[in-house]
Amino acid sequence: MLMLQIYQDHIKIQWANGLSSEFHFLWLRDNSPQFRHAKGQKLINTLEAGLDVAAQKVVLEDEKLLIEWQDGLISHYLLDDLYQWAFPAPKPNIILWDRDLASEVPVFKFVDVCAQKNTRKAFLQTVAVYGFGLLKEVPTSRDMLKHVVKLFGYIRETNYGKIFDVKTSASPTNLADTHLALSPHTDNPYRDPVPTIQLLHCLQSDTQGGETILVDGFQVANRLQAFNPEFYQLLSQIPVRFRYTDAQTDLLHETTILSSNPKGETINVRFNNRSIQAFNLPLNLTKSFYEAYQAFERMLHDPENQFQFKLAPGDLYIVDNERVLHGRTAFRQSGERLLQGCYADRDGLLSTLRVSEQSK
């Protein structure tokens, strides 16, 4: 049974399921439904709420809470809305992974993701939870990435263009365009803001080697924190510089390698040994920072933390670029290997996922 208790500056609701929640009158006045547009946007400034609001009458009627304020305003709150404010739907629980990802993550066919809403939602949920998703049988015609990104958002254009090729070049400006191995890294840490989603589509591959390497940066960061909390603290508090330059571009950003929220949970990983600049460190922290950096990089290279697979023509993978590091093994220069890549943003993917979940 739902019960209401009224105090001088707040109310307490005992919900039928045994949970309870408290609402300050100041908060209730500021969030009065008539102060919000039908689309949810707020119509007044919080300054207008005042700090000394007082309720003259508070009652429950039907499925609503009614408050008559001392200035005569009457507010009606849907109880369902108050409950959702007090107990918001949880975010998707992320799943940390290592080399065993191959036995866990689902693989999706492009045609099914395009044609079936439930399959598309499952694919987007996989990317949100694992930070990674793999599509099979994507047509190997150029610029198919545009069609994939349209499923959840928009392409993020950079100095590399909307879509860029990753192929062997005689005069490469980026190591990605060579046959050399690429150690696990996140892309574009020299940008602010960083593109949060990256897509790579394999159009052609008849070379030996070149296996894709993926590493869950959150998993490795957690293992580093458990192994040596001081190392984690150094990498999350001391900023480093990343830079990329060519004839038309000079991108520079200073940031920490790891970032965490107030709960201590890792929320960002930025690591790219190719674009990192010389450390600017206090003398007394130089050795300890190098120790922390090397410990983290060593863990990124540990096969136990790496999921490796061979991209075949028609394969396309998506990674959360602030969580999952990607790289590749070296491949022989004989033969042809062509990937196309682009960037997008995580907020578009999560928005599309939430809309799909609301339309069950």
XYZ file of C-alpha atoms in Angstrom:
360
model
C 0.000 0.000 0.000
C 1.299 3.439 -0.948
C 1.763 5.846 1.980
C 2.593 9.567 2.132
C 4.382 11.316 4.980
C 4.613 15.131 5.042
C 7.423 17.021 6.766
C 8.313 20.690 7.036
C 10.555 20.820 3.968
C 9.943 17.499 2.197
C 7.671 14.520 1.677
C 8.361 10.814 1.909
C 6.547 8.263 -0.233
C 6.416 4.630 0.804
C 5.834 2.734 -2.421
C 3.703 -0.399 -2.659
C 6.788 -2.529 -3.394
C 8.354 -1.572 -0.040
C 10.808 0.998 -1.415
C 10.674 4.582 -0.224
C 11.880 7.903 -1.574
C 12.044 11.486 -0.338
C 11.429 14.671 -2.315
C 12.362 18.160 -1.110
C 9.703 20.819 -1.676
C 12.274 22.994 -3.403
C 12.990 20.177 -5.872
C 9.269 19.527 -6.389
C 8.566 23.199 -7.078
C 11.469 23.450 -9.532
C 10.248 20.319 -11.338
C 6.557 21.155 -11.384
C 5.103 19.620 -14.579
C 3.640 22.925 -15.766
C 7.190 24.289 -15.893
C 8.130 21.784 -18.580
C 7.187 21.573 -22.249
C 5.412 18.463 -23.494
C 8.743 17.370 -25.015
C 10.416 17.584 -21.603
C 12.326 20.840 -21.969
C 12.281 23.167 -18.986
C 10.335 26.426 -19.400
C 11.718 28.403 -16.444
C 15.118 29.146 -14.984
C 15.938 27.445 -11.701
C 16.471 30.940 -10.316
C 12.698 31.389 -10.436
C 12.091 28.499 -8.065
C 13.198 30.518 -5.019
C 14.715 28.942 -1.923
C 11.893 29.417 0.588
C 9.030 27.625 -1.126
C 6.344 26.228 1.130
C 3.451 23.843 0.521
C 0.000 24.680 1.823
C -1.657 21.412 0.885
C -0.279 17.999 -0.100
C -2.578 15.099 -0.980
C -2.649 11.908 -3.006
C -5.479 11.591 -5.481
C -5.856 8.749 -7.971
C -2.438 8.238 -9.569
C -1.223 11.748 -8.802
C 0.381 13.802 -6.076
C -1.255 17.232 -5.676
C 0.587 20.142 -4.090
C -0.989 23.548 -3.530
C 1.745 26.078 -2.908
C 1.444 29.122 -0.665
C 1.480 31.451 -3.680
C -1.604 29.693 -5.072
C 0.087 27.584 -7.754
C -1.216 24.008 -7.896
C 1.065 21.241 -9.184
C 0.041 17.744 -10.193
C 2.728 15.034 -10.357
C 2.155 11.606 -11.869
C 3.245 9.002 -9.338
C 4.832 6.959 -12.128
C 7.012 9.965 -12.995
C 8.085 10.447 -9.374
C 8.976 6.771 -9.097
C 11.063 6.915 -12.266
C 12.855 10.017 -10.985
C 13.618 8.246 -7.723
C 14.592 4.934 -9.339
C 15.788 5.612 -12.903
C 16.239 2.707 -15.262
C 19.795 1.397 -14.938
C 22.275 1.849 -17.746
C 23.209 -1.305 -19.637
C 25.710 -3.221 -17.537
C 28.939 -3.426 -19.476
C 30.627 -6.794 -19.775
C 34.400 -6.862 -19.405
C 36.302 -9.340 -21.550
C 39.691 -10.678 -22.565
C 40.921 -13.356 -24.984
C 37.780 -15.428 -24.318
C 35.582 -12.877 -26.110
C 35.456 -15.179 -29.138
C 33.139 -17.552 -27.251
C 30.881 -14.783 -25.924
C 30.171 -11.999 -28.379
C 27.427 -12.581 -30.981
C 28.162 -12.077 -34.665
C 25.488 -10.466 -36.834
C 24.685 -10.576 -40.541
C 24.401 -7.175 -42.182
C 21.201 -8.026 -44.038
C 19.487 -9.119 -40.785
C 20.547 -5.974 -38.913
C 19.137 -3.844 -41.732
C 15.855 -5.731 -42.116
C 14.947 -6.782 -38.578
C 14.382 -4.229 -35.801
C 14.988 -6.729 -33.012
C 18.248 -7.882 -34.578
C 19.357 -4.274 -35.016
C 18.560 -3.580 -31.368
C 20.494 -6.686 -30.305
C 23.482 -5.556 -32.370
C 23.458 -2.064 -30.826
C 23.104 -3.597 -27.347
C 26.160 -5.737 -28.055
C 28.210 -2.660 -28.976
C 26.974 -0.827 -25.855
C 27.744 -3.743 -23.542
C 30.986 -5.105 -25.025
C 32.257 -1.926 -26.682
C 32.554 -4.041 -29.833
C 30.343 -5.460 -32.560
C 31.033 -7.540 -35.668
C 28.974 -7.545 -38.862
C 29.352 -10.255 -41.493
C 28.482 -10.282 -45.188
C 28.567 -6.528 -45.657
C 28.788 -5.883 -49.429
C 32.373 -5.120 -50.402
C 31.485 -2.112 -52.525
C 33.091 1.168 -51.473
C 31.444 3.532 -48.988
C 29.152 0.885 -47.475
C 30.125 2.433 -44.147
C 27.619 5.216 -44.841
C 24.785 2.691 -44.822
C 25.987 1.068 -41.616
C 26.350 4.346 -39.732
C 22.844 5.398 -40.843
C 21.519 2.512 -38.759
C 22.375 4.417 -35.570
C 23.768 7.895 -36.204
C 25.986 10.091 -38.335
C 29.515 9.982 -39.695
C 32.008 12.184 -37.846
C 34.099 13.950 -40.505
C 37.764 14.630 -39.720
C 40.826 15.755 -41.646
C 40.934 12.175 -42.986
C 37.542 12.812 -44.623
C 34.185 11.163 -43.978
C 35.497 7.786 -45.107
C 39.169 6.898 -45.402
C 41.117 3.997 -46.883
C 43.583 1.911 -44.898
C 45.905 0.323 -47.437
C 49.583 -0.133 -48.161
C 51.123 3.077 -49.513
C 54.546 3.850 -50.983
C 54.669 7.180 -49.089
C 52.477 6.668 -46.026
C 51.702 9.532 -43.634
C 50.371 7.045 -41.098
C 51.744 3.697 -39.965
C 48.306 2.200 -40.593
C 49.131 2.450 -44.319
C 52.182 0.206 -44.029
C 52.524 -3.582 -43.687
C 53.935 -3.181 -40.172
C 52.276 -4.412 -37.000
C 50.225 -1.872 -35.050
C 50.215 -2.171 -31.267
C 46.858 -1.791 -29.478
C 45.745 1.827 -29.454
C 42.774 4.143 -29.443
C 42.390 6.442 -32.423
C 42.742 10.210 -32.481
C 43.646 10.967 -28.840
C 45.099 14.197 -30.241
C 41.537 15.471 -30.845
C 39.194 17.203 -28.430
C 36.590 15.796 -28.453
C 37.765 12.345 -29.491
C 35.570 10.403 -31.946
C 33.866 7.876 -29.706
C 32.994 5.224 -32.307
C 35.220 3.763 -35.012
C 34.201 1.458 -37.846
C 36.488 -0.574 -40.132
C 35.193 -2.485 -43.177
C 37.306 -5.076 -44.972
C 36.965 -4.806 -48.756
C 39.912 -6.950 -49.796
C 42.399 -9.180 -47.991
C 44.561 -11.810 -49.617
C 47.709 -11.338 -47.561
C 49.177 -13.540 -44.870
C 49.051 -12.150 -41.348
C 47.326 -8.912 -40.444
C 45.094 -10.393 -37.723
C 43.007 -7.791 -35.930
C 43.798 -7.317 -32.235
C 41.211 -5.967 -29.798
C 41.748 -5.195 -26.107
C 39.119 -4.185 -23.564
C 40.776 -1.116 -22.037
C 38.351 -1.091 -19.104
C 39.269 -4.670 -18.237
C 42.994 -3.925 -18.396
C 42.582 -0.685 -16.400
C 40.718 -2.603 -13.689
C 43.440 -5.236 -13.578
C 46.083 -2.517 -13.346
C 44.192 -0.889 -10.467
C 44.009 -4.208 -8.629
C 47.681 -4.920 -9.332
C 48.978 -1.465 -8.378
C 46.543 1.326 -7.358
C 49.380 3.866 -7.443
C 50.043 3.110 -11.116
C 46.362 3.610 -11.907
C 46.348 6.888 -10.008
C 49.380 8.190 -11.906
C 47.849 7.381 -15.297
C 44.522 8.955 -14.330
C 45.926 12.150 -12.805
C 49.024 13.152 -14.781
C 48.190 14.484 -18.270
C 50.198 13.642 -21.355
C 50.198 15.176 -24.820
C 49.155 13.534 -28.067
C 49.914 15.111 -31.432
C 49.398 14.477 -35.141
C 50.855 16.615 -37.920
C 51.018 16.584 -41.681
C 51.285 19.296 -44.334
C 47.765 20.623 -43.602
C 47.170 19.517 -40.017
C 48.534 20.071 -36.531
C 46.353 18.434 -33.887
C 47.382 18.581 -30.230
C 45.522 17.533 -27.096
C 46.606 17.150 -23.481
C 44.716 14.589 -21.438
C 45.183 11.684 -19.058
C 45.592 8.130 -20.315
C 42.833 6.901 -17.989
C 39.774 8.711 -16.628
C 37.385 7.580 -13.910
C 34.061 8.802 -12.529
C 33.406 9.728 -8.866
C 32.678 6.055 -8.154
C 36.197 5.141 -9.261
C 34.978 3.348 -12.404
C 37.065 3.758 -15.555
C 35.139 5.720 -18.184
C 37.827 6.674 -20.732
C 41.005 5.147 -22.090
C 43.264 7.149 -24.416
C 46.387 5.324 -25.468
C 48.389 5.657 -28.662
C 52.114 5.067 -28.461
C 52.625 6.426 -31.991
C 51.149 9.876 -31.338
C 52.118 10.368 -27.693
C 54.642 13.155 -27.125
C 57.601 13.386 -24.743
C 56.344 13.319 -21.157
C 56.490 16.604 -19.256
C 56.979 15.233 -15.747
C 58.251 16.493 -12.398
C 61.637 14.944 -11.713
C 60.406 13.092 -8.643
C 57.585 11.411 -10.605
C 59.460 10.546 -13.786
C 60.504 7.003 -12.938
C 57.220 6.057 -11.238
C 55.181 7.368 -14.188
C 57.312 5.408 -16.649
C 56.815 2.317 -14.486
C 53.043 2.844 -14.547
C 52.988 3.485 -18.304
C 55.095 0.421 -19.064
C 53.011 -1.763 -16.763
C 49.821 -0.702 -18.556
C 51.341 -1.155 -22.010
C 52.741 -4.556 -21.026
C 49.238 -5.637 -20.029
C 47.851 -4.395 -23.353
C 50.360 -6.648 -25.135
C 49.596 -9.670 -22.943
C 47.877 -12.326 -25.135
C 45.598 -13.110 -22.182
C 44.034 -9.645 -22.627
C 43.825 -9.740 -26.425
C 41.072 -11.017 -28.683
C 42.466 -11.751 -32.153
C 40.619 -12.616 -35.329
C 41.177 -12.433 -39.079
C 39.084 -9.935 -41.030
C 37.671 -11.421 -44.216
C 36.223 -9.411 -47.103
C 32.723 -8.349 -46.054
C 33.553 -8.185 -42.352
C 32.968 -4.892 -40.559
C 33.637 -4.166 -36.917
C 32.680 -1.310 -34.616
C 34.559 -0.351 -31.465
C 33.978 2.154 -28.689
C 37.050 4.294 -29.230
C 37.216 5.408 -25.597
C 37.205 1.848 -24.315
C 38.423 -0.746 -26.823
C 41.938 -0.556 -28.223
C 42.585 -2.037 -31.646
C 45.683 -3.053 -33.545
C 46.928 -5.717 -35.922
C 49.749 -8.145 -36.481
C 52.196 -7.528 -39.329
C 51.373 -8.870 -42.782
C 53.403 -9.649 -45.863
C 53.670 -6.935 -48.487
C 52.735 -9.359 -51.237
C 49.006 -9.434 -51.896
C 46.392 -6.741 -51.422
C 44.709 -5.534 -48.251
C 42.159 -2.719 -48.267
C 39.989 -1.520 -45.406
C 37.725 1.492 -45.262
C 37.205 3.314 -41.990
C 35.158 6.113 -40.534
C 34.231 7.643 -37.200
C 30.891 8.246 -35.538
C 29.677 9.115 -32.054
C 28.495 6.921 -29.207
C 25.661 9.250 -28.192
C 23.901 8.574 -31.502
C 24.203 4.822 -31.026
C 22.898 4.962 -27.443
C 20.073 7.300 -28.480
C 18.958 4.904 -31.215
C 19.150 2.027 -28.742
C 17.000 3.839 -26.152
C 14.391 4.734 -28.767
C 14.255 1.096 -29.896
C 13.777 -0.062 -26.300
C 10.919 2.423 -25.752
C 9.058 1.136 -28.787
C 8.727 -2.445 -27.573
